[in-house]
Structures are given as structure tokens and as C-alpha cells.
Coordinates of C-alpha atoms and ligand atoms in Angstrom, one line a residue:
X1 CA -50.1 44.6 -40.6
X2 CA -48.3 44.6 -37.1
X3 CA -51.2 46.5 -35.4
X4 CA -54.0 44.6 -36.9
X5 CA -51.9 41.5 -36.0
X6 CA -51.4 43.1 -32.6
X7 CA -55.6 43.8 -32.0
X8 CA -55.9 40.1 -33.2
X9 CA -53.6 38.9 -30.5
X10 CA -55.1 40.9 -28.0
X11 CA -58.8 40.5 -29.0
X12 CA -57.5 36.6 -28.6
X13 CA -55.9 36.6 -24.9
X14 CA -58.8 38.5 -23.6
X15 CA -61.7 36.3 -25.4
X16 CA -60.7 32.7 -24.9
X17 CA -56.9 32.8 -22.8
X18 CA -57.7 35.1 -20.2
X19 CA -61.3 33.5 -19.2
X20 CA -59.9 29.9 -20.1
X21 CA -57.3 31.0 -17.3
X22 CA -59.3 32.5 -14.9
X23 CA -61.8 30.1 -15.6
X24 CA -58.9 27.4 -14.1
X25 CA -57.4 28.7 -11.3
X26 CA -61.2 29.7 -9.8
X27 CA -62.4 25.7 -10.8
X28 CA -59.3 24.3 -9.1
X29 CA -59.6 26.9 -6.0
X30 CA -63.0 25.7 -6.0
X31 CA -62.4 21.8 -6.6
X32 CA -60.9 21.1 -2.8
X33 CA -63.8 22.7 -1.6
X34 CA -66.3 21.0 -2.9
X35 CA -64.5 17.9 -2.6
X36 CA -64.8 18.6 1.1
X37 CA -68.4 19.0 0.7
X38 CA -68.5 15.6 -0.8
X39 CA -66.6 14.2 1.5
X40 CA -68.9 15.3 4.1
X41 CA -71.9 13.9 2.2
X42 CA -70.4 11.1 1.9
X43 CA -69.8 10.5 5.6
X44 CA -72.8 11.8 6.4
X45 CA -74.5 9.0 4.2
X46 CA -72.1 5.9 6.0
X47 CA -72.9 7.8 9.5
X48 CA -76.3 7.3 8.9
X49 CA -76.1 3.5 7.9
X50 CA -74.1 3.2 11.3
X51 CA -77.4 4.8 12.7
X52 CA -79.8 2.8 11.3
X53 CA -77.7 -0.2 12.8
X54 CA -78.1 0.8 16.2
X55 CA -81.7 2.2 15.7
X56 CA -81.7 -2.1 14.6
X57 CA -80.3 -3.1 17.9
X58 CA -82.9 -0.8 20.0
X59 CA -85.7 -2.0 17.9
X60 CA -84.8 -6.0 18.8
X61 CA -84.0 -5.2 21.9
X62 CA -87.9 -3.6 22.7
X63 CA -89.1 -5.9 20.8
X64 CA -87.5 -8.7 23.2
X65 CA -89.0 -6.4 25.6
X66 CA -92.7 -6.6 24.6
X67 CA -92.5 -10.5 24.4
X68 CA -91.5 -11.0 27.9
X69 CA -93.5 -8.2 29.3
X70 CA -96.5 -9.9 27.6
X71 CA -95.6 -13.5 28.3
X72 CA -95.2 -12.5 32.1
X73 CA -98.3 -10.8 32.3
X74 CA -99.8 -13.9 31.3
X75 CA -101.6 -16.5 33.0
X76 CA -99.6 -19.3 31.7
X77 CA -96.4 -17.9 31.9
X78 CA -93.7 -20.2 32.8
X79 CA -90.0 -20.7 32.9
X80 CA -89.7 -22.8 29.2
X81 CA -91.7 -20.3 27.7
X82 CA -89.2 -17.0 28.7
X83 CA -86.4 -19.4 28.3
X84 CA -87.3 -19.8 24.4
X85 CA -87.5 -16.0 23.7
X86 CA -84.1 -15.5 25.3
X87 CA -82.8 -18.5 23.1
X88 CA -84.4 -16.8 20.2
X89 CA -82.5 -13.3 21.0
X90 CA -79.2 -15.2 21.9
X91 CA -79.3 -13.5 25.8
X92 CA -77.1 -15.3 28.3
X93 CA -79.1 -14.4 31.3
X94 CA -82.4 -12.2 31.9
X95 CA -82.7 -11.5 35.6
X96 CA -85.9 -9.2 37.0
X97 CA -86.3 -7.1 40.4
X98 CA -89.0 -5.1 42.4
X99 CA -88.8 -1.9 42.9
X100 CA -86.6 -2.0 46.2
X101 CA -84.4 -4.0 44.0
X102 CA -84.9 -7.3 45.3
X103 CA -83.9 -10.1 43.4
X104 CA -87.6 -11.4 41.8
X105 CA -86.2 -14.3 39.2
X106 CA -84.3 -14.9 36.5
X107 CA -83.7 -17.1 33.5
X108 CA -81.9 -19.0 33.4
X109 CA -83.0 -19.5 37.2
X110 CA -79.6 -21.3 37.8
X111 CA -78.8 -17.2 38.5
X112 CA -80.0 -16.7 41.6
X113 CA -76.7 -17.6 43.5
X114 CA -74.7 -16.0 41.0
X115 CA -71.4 -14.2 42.8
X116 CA -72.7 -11.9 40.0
X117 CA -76.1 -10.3 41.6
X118 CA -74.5 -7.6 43.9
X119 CA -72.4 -6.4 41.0
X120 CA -75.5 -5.7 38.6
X121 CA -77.6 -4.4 41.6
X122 CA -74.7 -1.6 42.5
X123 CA -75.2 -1.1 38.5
X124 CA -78.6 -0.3 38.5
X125 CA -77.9 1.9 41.6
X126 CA -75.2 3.9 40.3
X127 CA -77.6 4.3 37.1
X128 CA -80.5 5.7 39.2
X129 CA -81.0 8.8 37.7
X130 CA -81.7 7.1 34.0
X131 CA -84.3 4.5 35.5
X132 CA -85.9 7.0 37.0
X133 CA -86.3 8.5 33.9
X134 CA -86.9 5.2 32.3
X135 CA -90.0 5.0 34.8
X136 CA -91.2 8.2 33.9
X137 CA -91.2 6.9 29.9
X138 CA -93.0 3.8 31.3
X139 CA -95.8 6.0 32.1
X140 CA -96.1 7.7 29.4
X141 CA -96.3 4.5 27.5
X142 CA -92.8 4.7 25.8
X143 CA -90.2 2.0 26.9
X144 CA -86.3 2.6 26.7
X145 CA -83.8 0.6 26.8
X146 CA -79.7 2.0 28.5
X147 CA -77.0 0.4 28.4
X148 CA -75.9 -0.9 32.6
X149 CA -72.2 -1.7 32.0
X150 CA -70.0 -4.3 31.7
X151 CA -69.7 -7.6 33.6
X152 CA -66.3 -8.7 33.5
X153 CA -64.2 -8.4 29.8
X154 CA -67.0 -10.0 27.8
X155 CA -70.3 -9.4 29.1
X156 CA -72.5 -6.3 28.5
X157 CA -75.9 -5.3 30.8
X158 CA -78.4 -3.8 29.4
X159 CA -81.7 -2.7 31.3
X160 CA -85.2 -1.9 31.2
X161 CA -88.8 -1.5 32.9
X162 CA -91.6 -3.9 32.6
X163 CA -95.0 -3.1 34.6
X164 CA -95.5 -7.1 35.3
X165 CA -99.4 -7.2 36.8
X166 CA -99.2 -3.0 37.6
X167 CA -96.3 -3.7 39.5
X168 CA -93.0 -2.3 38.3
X169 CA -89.9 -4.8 37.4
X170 CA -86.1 -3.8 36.6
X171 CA -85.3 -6.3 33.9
X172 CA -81.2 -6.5 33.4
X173 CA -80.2 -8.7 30.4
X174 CA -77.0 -9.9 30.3
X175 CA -75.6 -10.1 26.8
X176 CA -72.4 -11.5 24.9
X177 CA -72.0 -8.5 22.6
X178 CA -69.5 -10.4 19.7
X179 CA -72.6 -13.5 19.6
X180 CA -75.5 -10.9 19.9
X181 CA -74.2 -8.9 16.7
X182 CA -73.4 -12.2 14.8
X183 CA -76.1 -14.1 15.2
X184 CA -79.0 -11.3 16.2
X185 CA -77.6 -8.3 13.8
X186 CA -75.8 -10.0 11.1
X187 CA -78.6 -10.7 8.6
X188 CA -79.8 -7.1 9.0
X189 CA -75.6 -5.8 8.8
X190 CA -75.9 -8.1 5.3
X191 CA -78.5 -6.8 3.8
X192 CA -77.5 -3.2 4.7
X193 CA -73.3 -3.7 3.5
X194 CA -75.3 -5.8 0.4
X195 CA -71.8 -6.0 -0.5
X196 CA -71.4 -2.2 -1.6
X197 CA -69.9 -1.5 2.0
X198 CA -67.7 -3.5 4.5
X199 CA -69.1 -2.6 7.8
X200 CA -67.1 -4.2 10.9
X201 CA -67.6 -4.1 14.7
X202 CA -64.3 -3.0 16.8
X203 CA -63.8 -3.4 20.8
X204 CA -62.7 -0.3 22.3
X205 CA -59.3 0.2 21.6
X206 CA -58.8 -3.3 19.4
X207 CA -57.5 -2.5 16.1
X208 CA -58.8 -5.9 14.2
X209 CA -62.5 -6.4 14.2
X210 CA -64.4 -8.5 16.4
X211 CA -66.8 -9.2 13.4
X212 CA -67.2 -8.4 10.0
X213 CA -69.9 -8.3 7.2
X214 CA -67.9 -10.2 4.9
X215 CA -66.5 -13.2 6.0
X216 CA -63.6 -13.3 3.6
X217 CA -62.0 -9.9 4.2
X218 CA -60.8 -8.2 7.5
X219 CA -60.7 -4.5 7.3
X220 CA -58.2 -2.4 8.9
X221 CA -58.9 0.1 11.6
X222 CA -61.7 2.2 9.6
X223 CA -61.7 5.5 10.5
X224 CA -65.7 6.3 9.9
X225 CA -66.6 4.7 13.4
X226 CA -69.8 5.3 15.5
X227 CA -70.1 3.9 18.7
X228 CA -72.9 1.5 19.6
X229 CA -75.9 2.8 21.8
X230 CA -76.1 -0.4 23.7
X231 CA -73.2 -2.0 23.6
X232 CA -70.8 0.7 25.3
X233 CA -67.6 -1.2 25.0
X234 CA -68.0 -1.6 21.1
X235 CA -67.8 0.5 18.1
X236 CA -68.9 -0.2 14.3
X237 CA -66.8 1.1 11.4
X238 CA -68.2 1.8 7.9
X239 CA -66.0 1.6 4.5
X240 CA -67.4 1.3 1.2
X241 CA -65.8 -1.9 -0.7
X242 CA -63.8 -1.3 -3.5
X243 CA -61.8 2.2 -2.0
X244 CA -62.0 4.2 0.2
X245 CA -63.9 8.0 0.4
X246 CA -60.7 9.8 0.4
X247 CA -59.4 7.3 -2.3
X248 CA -62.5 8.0 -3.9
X249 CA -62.3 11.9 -3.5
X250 CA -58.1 12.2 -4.5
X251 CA -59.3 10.1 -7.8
X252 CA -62.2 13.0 -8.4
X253 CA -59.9 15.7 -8.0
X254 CA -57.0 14.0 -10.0
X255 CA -59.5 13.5 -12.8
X256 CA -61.0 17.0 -12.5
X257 CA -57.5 18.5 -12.6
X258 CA -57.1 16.4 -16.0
X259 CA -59.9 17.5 -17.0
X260 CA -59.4 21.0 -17.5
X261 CA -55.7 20.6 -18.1
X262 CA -56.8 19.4 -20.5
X263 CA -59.7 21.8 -21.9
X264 CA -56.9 24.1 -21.1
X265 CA -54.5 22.5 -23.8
X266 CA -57.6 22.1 -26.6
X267 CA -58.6 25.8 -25.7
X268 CA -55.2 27.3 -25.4
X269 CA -53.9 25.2 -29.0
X270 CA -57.5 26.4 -30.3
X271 CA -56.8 30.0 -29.6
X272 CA -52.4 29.5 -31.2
X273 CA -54.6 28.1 -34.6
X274 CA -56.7 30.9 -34.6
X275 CA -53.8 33.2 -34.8
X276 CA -51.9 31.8 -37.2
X277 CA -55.2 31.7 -39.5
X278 CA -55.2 34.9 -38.7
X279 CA -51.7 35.8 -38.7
X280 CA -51.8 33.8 -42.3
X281 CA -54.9 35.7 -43.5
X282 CA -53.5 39.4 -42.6
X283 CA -50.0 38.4 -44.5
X284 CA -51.8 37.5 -47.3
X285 CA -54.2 40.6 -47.7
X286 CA -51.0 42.6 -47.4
X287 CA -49.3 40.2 -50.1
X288 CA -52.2 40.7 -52.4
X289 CA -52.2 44.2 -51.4
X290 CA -48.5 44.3 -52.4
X291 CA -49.5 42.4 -55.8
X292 CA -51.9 45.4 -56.7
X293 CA -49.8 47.9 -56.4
X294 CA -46.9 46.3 -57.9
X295 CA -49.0 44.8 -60.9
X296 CA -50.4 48.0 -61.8
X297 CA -47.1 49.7 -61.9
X298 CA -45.9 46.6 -64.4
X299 CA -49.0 47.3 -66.6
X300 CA -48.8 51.6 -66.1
X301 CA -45.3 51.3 -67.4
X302 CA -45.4 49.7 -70.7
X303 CA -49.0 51.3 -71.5
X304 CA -47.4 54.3 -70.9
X305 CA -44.8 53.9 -73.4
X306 CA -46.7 52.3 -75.6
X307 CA -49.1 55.5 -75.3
X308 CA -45.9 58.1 -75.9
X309 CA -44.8 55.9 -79.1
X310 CA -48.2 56.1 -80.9
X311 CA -48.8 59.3 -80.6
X312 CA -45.7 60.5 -81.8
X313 CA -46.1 58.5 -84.8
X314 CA -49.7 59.6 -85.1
X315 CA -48.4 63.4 -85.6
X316 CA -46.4 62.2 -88.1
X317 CA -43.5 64.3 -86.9
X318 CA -40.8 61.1 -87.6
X319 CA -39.2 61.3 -90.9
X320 CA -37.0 58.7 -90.7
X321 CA -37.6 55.2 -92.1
X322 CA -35.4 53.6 -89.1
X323 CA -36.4 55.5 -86.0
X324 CA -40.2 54.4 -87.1
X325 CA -38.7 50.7 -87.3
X326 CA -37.5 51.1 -84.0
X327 CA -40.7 52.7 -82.2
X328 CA -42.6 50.0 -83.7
X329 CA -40.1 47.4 -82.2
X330 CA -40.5 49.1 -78.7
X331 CA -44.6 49.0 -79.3
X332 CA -43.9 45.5 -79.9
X333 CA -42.1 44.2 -77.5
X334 CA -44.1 46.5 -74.9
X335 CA -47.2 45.0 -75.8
X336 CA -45.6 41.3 -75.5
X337 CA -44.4 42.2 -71.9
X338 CA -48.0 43.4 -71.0
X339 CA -49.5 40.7 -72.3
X340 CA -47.0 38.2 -70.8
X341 CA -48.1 40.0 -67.4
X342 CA -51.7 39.7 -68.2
X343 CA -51.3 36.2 -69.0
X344 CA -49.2 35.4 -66.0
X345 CA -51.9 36.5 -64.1
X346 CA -55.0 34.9 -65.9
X347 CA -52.9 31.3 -65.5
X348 CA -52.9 31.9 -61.6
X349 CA -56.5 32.5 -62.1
X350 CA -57.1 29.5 -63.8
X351 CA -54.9 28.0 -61.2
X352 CA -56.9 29.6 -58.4
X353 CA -60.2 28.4 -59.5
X354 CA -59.0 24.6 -60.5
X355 CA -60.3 25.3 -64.1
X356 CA -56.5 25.0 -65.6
X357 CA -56.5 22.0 -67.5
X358 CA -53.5 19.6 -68.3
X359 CA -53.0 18.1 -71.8
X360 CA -50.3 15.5 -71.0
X361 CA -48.5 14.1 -73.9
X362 CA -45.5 11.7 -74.7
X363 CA -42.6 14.4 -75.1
X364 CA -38.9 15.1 -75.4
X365 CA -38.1 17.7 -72.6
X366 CA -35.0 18.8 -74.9
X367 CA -37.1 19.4 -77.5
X368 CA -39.6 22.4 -75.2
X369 CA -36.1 23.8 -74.1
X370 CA -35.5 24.5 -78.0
X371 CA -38.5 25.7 -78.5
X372 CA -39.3 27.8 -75.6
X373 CA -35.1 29.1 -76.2
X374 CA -36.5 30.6 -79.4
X375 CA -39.2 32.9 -77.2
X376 CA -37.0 34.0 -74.7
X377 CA -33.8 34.2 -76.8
X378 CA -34.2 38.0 -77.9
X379 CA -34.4 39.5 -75.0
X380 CA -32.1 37.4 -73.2
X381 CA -29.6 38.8 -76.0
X382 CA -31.1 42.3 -75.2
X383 CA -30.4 42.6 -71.7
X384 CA -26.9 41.7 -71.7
X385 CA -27.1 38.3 -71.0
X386 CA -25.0 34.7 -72.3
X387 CA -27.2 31.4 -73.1
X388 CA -26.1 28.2 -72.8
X389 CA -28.3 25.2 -73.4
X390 CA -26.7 21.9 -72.4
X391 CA -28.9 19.2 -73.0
X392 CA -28.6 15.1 -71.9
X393 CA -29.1 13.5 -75.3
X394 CA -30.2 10.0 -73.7
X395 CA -33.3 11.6 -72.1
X396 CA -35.9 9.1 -72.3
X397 CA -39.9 10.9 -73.4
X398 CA -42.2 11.5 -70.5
X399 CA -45.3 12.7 -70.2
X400 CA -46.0 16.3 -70.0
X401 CA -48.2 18.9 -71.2
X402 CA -45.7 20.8 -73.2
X403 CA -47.3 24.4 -72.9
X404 CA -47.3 24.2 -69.0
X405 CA -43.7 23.2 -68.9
X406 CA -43.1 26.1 -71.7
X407 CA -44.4 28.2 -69.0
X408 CA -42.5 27.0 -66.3
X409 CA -39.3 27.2 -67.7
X410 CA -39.5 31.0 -69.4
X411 CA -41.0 32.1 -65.0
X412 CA -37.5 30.6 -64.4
X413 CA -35.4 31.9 -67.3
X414 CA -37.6 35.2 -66.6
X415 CA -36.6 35.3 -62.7
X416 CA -32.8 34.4 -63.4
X417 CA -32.5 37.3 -65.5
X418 CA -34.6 39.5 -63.1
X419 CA -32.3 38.9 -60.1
X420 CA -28.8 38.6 -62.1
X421 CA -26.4 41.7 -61.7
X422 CA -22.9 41.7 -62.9
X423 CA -22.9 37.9 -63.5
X424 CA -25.3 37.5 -66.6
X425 CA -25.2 33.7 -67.5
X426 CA -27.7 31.6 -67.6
X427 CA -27.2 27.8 -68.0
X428 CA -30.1 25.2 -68.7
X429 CA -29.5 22.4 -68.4
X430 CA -31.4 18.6 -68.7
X431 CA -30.9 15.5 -67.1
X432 CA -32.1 12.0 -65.7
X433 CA -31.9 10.1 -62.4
X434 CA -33.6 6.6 -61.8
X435 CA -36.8 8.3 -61.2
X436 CA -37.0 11.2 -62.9
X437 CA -35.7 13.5 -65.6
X438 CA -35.2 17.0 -64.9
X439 CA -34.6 20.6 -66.3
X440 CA -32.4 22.7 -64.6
X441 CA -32.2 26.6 -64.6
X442 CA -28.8 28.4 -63.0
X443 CA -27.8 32.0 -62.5
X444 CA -25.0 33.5 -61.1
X445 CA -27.6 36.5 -59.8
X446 CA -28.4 37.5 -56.2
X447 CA -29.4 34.6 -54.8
X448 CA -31.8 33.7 -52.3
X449 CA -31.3 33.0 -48.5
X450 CA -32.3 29.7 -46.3
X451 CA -35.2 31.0 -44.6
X452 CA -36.5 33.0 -47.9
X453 CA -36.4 29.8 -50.2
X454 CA -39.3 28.5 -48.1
X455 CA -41.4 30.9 -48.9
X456 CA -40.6 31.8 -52.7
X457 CA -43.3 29.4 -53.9
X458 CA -46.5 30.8 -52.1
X459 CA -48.3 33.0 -54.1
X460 CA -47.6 36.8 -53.9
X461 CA -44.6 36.0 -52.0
X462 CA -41.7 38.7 -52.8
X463 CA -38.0 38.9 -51.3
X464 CA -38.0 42.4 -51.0
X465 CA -34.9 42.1 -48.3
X466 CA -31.8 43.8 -51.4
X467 CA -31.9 46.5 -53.2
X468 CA -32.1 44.9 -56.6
X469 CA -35.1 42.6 -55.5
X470 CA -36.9 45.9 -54.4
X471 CA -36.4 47.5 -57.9
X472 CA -37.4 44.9 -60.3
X473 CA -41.0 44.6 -60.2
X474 CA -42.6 41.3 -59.7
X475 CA -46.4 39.9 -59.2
X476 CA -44.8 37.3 -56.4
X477 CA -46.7 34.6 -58.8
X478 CA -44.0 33.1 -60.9
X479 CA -42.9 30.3 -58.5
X480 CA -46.0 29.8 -57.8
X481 CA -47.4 29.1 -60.5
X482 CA -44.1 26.6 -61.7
X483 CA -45.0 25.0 -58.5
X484 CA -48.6 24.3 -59.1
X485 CA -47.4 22.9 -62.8
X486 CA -45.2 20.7 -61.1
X487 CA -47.7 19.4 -58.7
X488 CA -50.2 18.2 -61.8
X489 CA -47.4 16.7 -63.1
X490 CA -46.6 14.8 -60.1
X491 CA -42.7 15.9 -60.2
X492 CA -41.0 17.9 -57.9
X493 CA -39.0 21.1 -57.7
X494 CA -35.6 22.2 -55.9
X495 CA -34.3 25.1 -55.1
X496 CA -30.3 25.8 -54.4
X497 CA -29.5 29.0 -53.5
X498 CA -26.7 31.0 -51.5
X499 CA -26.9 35.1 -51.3
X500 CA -24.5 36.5 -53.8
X501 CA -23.6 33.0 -55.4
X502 CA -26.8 32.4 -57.8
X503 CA -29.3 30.2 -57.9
X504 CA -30.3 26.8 -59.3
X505 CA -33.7 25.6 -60.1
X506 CA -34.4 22.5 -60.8
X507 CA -37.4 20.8 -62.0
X508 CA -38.3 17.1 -62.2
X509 CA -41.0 15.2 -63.6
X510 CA -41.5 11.6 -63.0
X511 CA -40.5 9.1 -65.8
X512 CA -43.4 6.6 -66.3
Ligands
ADP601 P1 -41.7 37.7 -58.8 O1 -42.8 38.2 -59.7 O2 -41.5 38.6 -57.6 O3 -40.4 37.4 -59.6 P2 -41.8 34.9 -58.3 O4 -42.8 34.0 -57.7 O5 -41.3 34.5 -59.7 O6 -42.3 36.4 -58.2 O7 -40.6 34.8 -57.3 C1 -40.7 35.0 -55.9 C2 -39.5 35.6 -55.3 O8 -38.4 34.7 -55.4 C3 -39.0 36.8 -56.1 O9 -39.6 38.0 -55.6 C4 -37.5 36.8 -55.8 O10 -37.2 37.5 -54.7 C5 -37.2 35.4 -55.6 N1 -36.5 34.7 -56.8 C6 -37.1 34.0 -57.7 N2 -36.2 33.5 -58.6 C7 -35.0 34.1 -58.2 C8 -33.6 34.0 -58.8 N3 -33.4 33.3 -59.9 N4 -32.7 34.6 -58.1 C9 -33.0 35.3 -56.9 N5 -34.2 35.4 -56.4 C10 -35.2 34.8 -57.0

């Protein structure tokens, strides 16, 4: 049994514990990483959404482009006209020079005199390398549009080149970066956060936002931030609404690592119940294994005898009148014995299969203890042993089918005279409680230890710990079979046992 047990075990680990394990630690080794991954996706995804922001501003910004290149190159152009474009695109101040970089105009024209002029021309000069590129893009039809610098804490210039009548201008715009993003870039920042996203515009260095795509919450310093192509002094941050991506990413993993903790558990309790199916099935093949051999010795010894006794009296050879007596009396009570095995053993058959059936009738459980007494008496006599019946008078009837509780009593008296020694008494005894009334059965034989007495009533069960309990042969059925009659009957049965002391059975049906 330990071997095949052992193989079981084995086969076990190595089919679902070992994988299930390995399985684990490479998932977990595996689940930072590709949280990583995600993580990266994920900013990816907000980077681009940044980038599509700015691609917004650029866009707007041509655009503002194309309408004052094309309403100076007209005819009619005048001042009210440029002044309503640069309303429209919330620009303080749009102010145009030639090539030499002399002042043209500007709009507002109030401009002109501005302290401001020399400060925007030394921009465009120290930028002179990217407008000359700018005029190389002009030729090629493409217009960009660079950020100058700043004017003072507030201000931002931007610039571009217009071909006004084939000649060349340097337009500068001067913008108020906070108004230009909430009133020019807001509707577009709406419908991009479309409240999955708080997105959120940051001066260098400030830790609160200078604007935000939802009114009624300010965001912290986000750390996804991209700077803004044309507004050099300002950044945009990106958080999605309801948590963060790393709050997002430590709940993924937390619920991944639940997740096969917990597979783990169902796989890992799957696998113990497997075992102790088959650690259950493997006893029990060796129990019934057990019950063979032991049976057939029970039935080869009385056959046996019964065998020698014939034949002898066959030949004739016995003269006298009371030896014959007696080997009929041993045929006799041979033959009984077998067939009390043989019956033992069809009743757990019946049992087995469910086809025993229970006549239940209105009876006086003193009375079966007389009767069944009469049975068992003889050979209780025979082996040596003293009988004493005391019965409660006041017992009131219950029902019972009186054959199965027959049988159930002479297992017991059977078993207390199997596993008596020196001390052969047996006392039965009846009884009543509020519930129930009860037979009880007590020897002064071997006993039974603690941990056996849990497993004296499964079928093919033996105690085969003493000596005595290895010599006396037994089909481990007994019990079991008492304790299937007790079940129909909806009673109960106890067991008090101490090694050396005795036992005492007890068995109690319900009173109706
Ligand atoms: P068996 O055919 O082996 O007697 P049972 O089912 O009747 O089978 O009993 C199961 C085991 O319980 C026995 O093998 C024996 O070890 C133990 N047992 C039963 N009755 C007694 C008793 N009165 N005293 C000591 N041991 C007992």
C-alpha cells in the first residue's frame, strides 16, 4: 500500500503541484514586466493626446496665418478687417516687418511706439538661423510657425513669414498664453479630456495649474507632462480621471497576484482531495483484500472440519452411540457458524446495494434480547463465558424491525466474546433516556483504543494492533453492518472503550 500510495503522491506533485508552482513564480516574474509594458502603452497613449494638443495649437495658429496673409494680399484690406481676425484668435498684438526688419505696421496700430519694438526685433535677430529656415519653407510652399520668446512674465512671441504682394513680411504675434489656451484651445482640450482625462496646463516650475479641463477640480503636479511647442514657458500634464496609471497598474497586479493565489489554493486543495480519494481508495482495496483472505480462512476452517467428520462417519469406523452424537453436534454447529458467515456477508451485500429492506414494527426491545439470548446462549455457555441480562421493565414499545436489531445485538454479543480473554462476562443491559431507549452490550475483553474506535464502524475495518485481535478471525463487517441498522432506524450508536478495561456498546433507537 505505502508504495502505491507513494507513486500516487508523486505522480500528484509532478502533474498538478509542481507545474501549478512553476506555473506561479514564472506568472508573477512575468506580471511586473508586463505591467511595465502597460504602463508604457499607457503613457504612450496620454503622450500622444498631449501631441495632438499642440499639433491643435500649430494648426490655429497657420490657420490665423492664412487669414491675414490673404486679407493683406487683398485689395480691400484694412485695419478693422485684421483687427477682427486677431479678436477672433484672442492675440494681443500682431506686428509685421520687411525683410531689413523695419517696423511695417501692426494691429493694434497703437504699437508702433511701443518701448516693446527693440526687444522683439533683437528676438527675431537672435532667432535668425530658424527664419531663415522658415523662408526656405515659405518657398517651398509650407509655412511654420516658432516660438520667439517671452516678453516680460506674461507674454509669449511667436513668429512667422507671410509673402504680402511677393514681398516677404516677418509677422511676430504677441500672445497671452493662460487666455489663448482658455479661450482658443479649451473647447478642443474638452472634447479631447471628454471627461475620461483631466488634462491641465502648468507654468514652468508652478506646481498648481494655470488652467484646467475641468473647472471643478485642480490636479496636483501630474507627472505625464509635455511641453508646449509654442508656448515655451508652459507645459500640459495628462491624468486619466478616476486614478491614476500607476494606481491603475498596482490594482492590476494586486488582482493578478489574487488571482493565482488563488488558482493556487483551488489547485493545490484540488490536488490534497485527490489524494485522500486516493489514499481512501488504496486502503480500502487492501481492506477488501484483507476481507478475502480472512473470509476464506473463516469458511476453509469449518468446511474442513465438517469434511473430516463426514467421512469418518461415512466409513462407518465409529462404534459408539455417543461419539456419533457428538460428531454430529460439531457438524452442526460448524455448519451454523458458516452459514452465520455467509449470511453476515450477504446482509452487507444487501446493505451495499440498498436492496436491504426494513420491516418496522411496534416492539418491546426486552422482549428481542430474550429471544435473540436463546440463539446465542449455547455457545456463550460453550466458550466459557457468564450471561447476564438486566432488563428496564418500564421500557416503553418503539418501532423497530425486530430481525435487524436481532442481528445487531448477536454482531455485538459475537464481538464481546471474540475480544474477551481472562474476563468472560458479558452484561446486556436495556434502558431509556427522554429520547431514546437503548440496548447496551459490555465486556470486560481487550478493549479498544481512542483513535481505533473511529474507525471500527467502516466496513472491512480490523484492529489488528494485539495479539488476540490478530488471532481471531473477523470479516471487519460486523460494526458495520450494526451501524447501517442503526442509521435506518434513525438511532444512534456509542462506543466506550479503554485498552485492557472492556468495552461498552450501546445502541439507541429513537422513541416515537
Ligand atoms: P470483525 O469481523 O473483525 O469482528 P467488526 O466490524 O465486528 O469486525 O469489528 C471491527 C473491529 O472492532 C474488530 O476487528 C475489533 O478489533 C474491534 N472490536 C469490535 N468489538 C470489539 C469488542 N467488544 N472488544 C474489542 N474490540 C472490538
Amino acid at each position: 500500500m505505502g508504495s502505491s500510495l507513494r507513486k500516487v503522491s508523486l505522480l500528484i506533485l509532478l502533474i498538478i503541484v509542481l507545474p501549478v508552482m512553476i506555473f506561479s513564480v514564472f506568472e508573477i516574474g512575468n506580471l511586473r514586466q508586463n505591467e511595465k509594458v502597460i504602463q508604457n502603452i499607457y503613457k504612450n497613449q496620454l503622450d500622444a493626446i498631449l501631441f495632438s494638443i499642440n499639433q491643435y495649437s500649430d494648426d490655429i495658429i497657420s490657420n490665423f496665418a492664412s487669414r491675414i496673409e490673404n486679407n493683406l494680399n487683398n485689395f480691400n484690406s484694412d485695419s478693422a478687417g485684421l483687427n477682427k481676425i486677431i479678436n477672433e484668435f484672442q492675440v494681443n498684438c500682431l506686428i509685421h516687418f520687411d525683410k531689413k526688419l523695419e517696423f511695417i505696421s501692426s494691429e493694434p496700430y497703437s504699437y508702433r511706439d511701443s518701448t516693446l519694438l527693440p526687444d522683439i526685433r533683437a528676438m527675431i535677430k537672435n532667432n535668425y538661423t530658424v527664419i531663415d529656415q522658415l523662408r526656405t519653407y515659405l518657398r517651398g510652399g509650407y509655412r511654420k510657425i516658432i516660438p520667439l520668446g517671452n516678453m516680460g512674465k506674461d507674454m509669449q512671441c511667436v513668429a512667422f513669414l507671410t509673402l504680402v504682394k511677393n514681398e516677404e513680411v516677418t509677422n511676430v504675434l504677441v500672445i497671452d498664453p493662460v487666455k489663448f489656451i482658455s479661450k482658443v484651445l479649451d473647447p478642443r482640450i474638452q472634447e479631447i479630456a471628454q471627461g475620461k482625462f483631466h488634462i491641465a496646463v502648468y507654468h514652468l516650475g508652478g506646481v498648481l495649474p494655470v488652467y484646467t479641463s475641468n473647472k471643478q477640480y485642480i490636479p496636483g503636479n501630474i507627472d505625464d507632462k509635455e511641453p508646449f511647442w509654442l508656448l515655451k514657458n508652459y507645459t500640459m500634464g495628462i491624468e486619466l480621471k478616476d486614478a491614476t496609471i500607476a494606481d491603475l497598474t498596482k490594482d492590476r497586479i494586486r488582482r493578478n497576484l489574487v488571482m493565482i493565489g488563488l488558482v493556487d489554493v483551488i489547485l493545490i486543495f484540488g490536488a490534497a482531495l485527490i489524494f485522500r480519494n486516493v489514499r481512501k481508495q488504496v486502503e480500502l482495496s487492501q481492506l477488501k483484500s484483507d476481507f478475502v483472505s480472512s473470509v476464506s480462512h473463516e469458511i476453509r476452517t469449518p468446511l474442513a472440519l465438517i469434511t473430516m467428520y463426514i467421512e469418518t462417519l461415512e466409513m462407518g469406523r465409529l462404534k459408539n452411540a455417543a461419539k456419533i452424537k457428538e460428531y454430529y453436534a460439531v457438524i452442526l454447529s460448524e455448519t451454523t457458524r458458516l452459514s452465520g458467515i455467509v449470511n453476515r456477508i450477504l446482509n452487507f451485500s444487501q446493505i451495499e446495494s440498498n436492496k436491504r429492506k426494513y420491516f418496522f414494527s411496534e416492539t418491546d426491545i426486552n422482549e428481542i434480547v430474550e429471544n435473540a439470548a436463546l440463539s446465542f446462549r449455547y455457545s456463550v455457555k460453550k466458550k466459557g463465558f457468564s450471561y447476564t441480562f438486566s432488563p428496564d421493565k418500564t421500557l416503553p414499545a418503539v418501532m423497530v424491525d425486530k430481525e435487524a436489531v436481532t442481528d445487531a445485538l448477536v454482531n455485538l454479543v459475537d464481538n464481546a466474546m471474540k475480544y474477551s480473554t481472562e474476563k468472560k462476562d458479558i452484561v446486556v443491559r436495556t434502558g431509556k433516556s427522554e429520547k431514546y431507549v437503548y440496548i447496551e452490550v459490555e465486556d470486560h475483553g481487550i478493549g479498544i483504543s481512542q483513535k481505533n474506535q473511529k474507525y471500527i464502524f467502516d466496513k472491512f475495518y480490523r484492529v489488528t494492533e494485539t495479539n488476540l485481535a490478530n488471532k481471531v478471525k473477523g470479516s471487519g463487517l460486523g460494526l458495520a453492518i450494526v451501524k447501517h441498522i442503526m442509521d435506518s432506524h434513525g438511532g444512534k450508536i456509542y462506543v466506550k472503550s479503554s485498552p485492557g478495561s472492556g468495552s461498552l456498546f450501546r445502541l439507541l433507537f429513537p422513541v416515537k
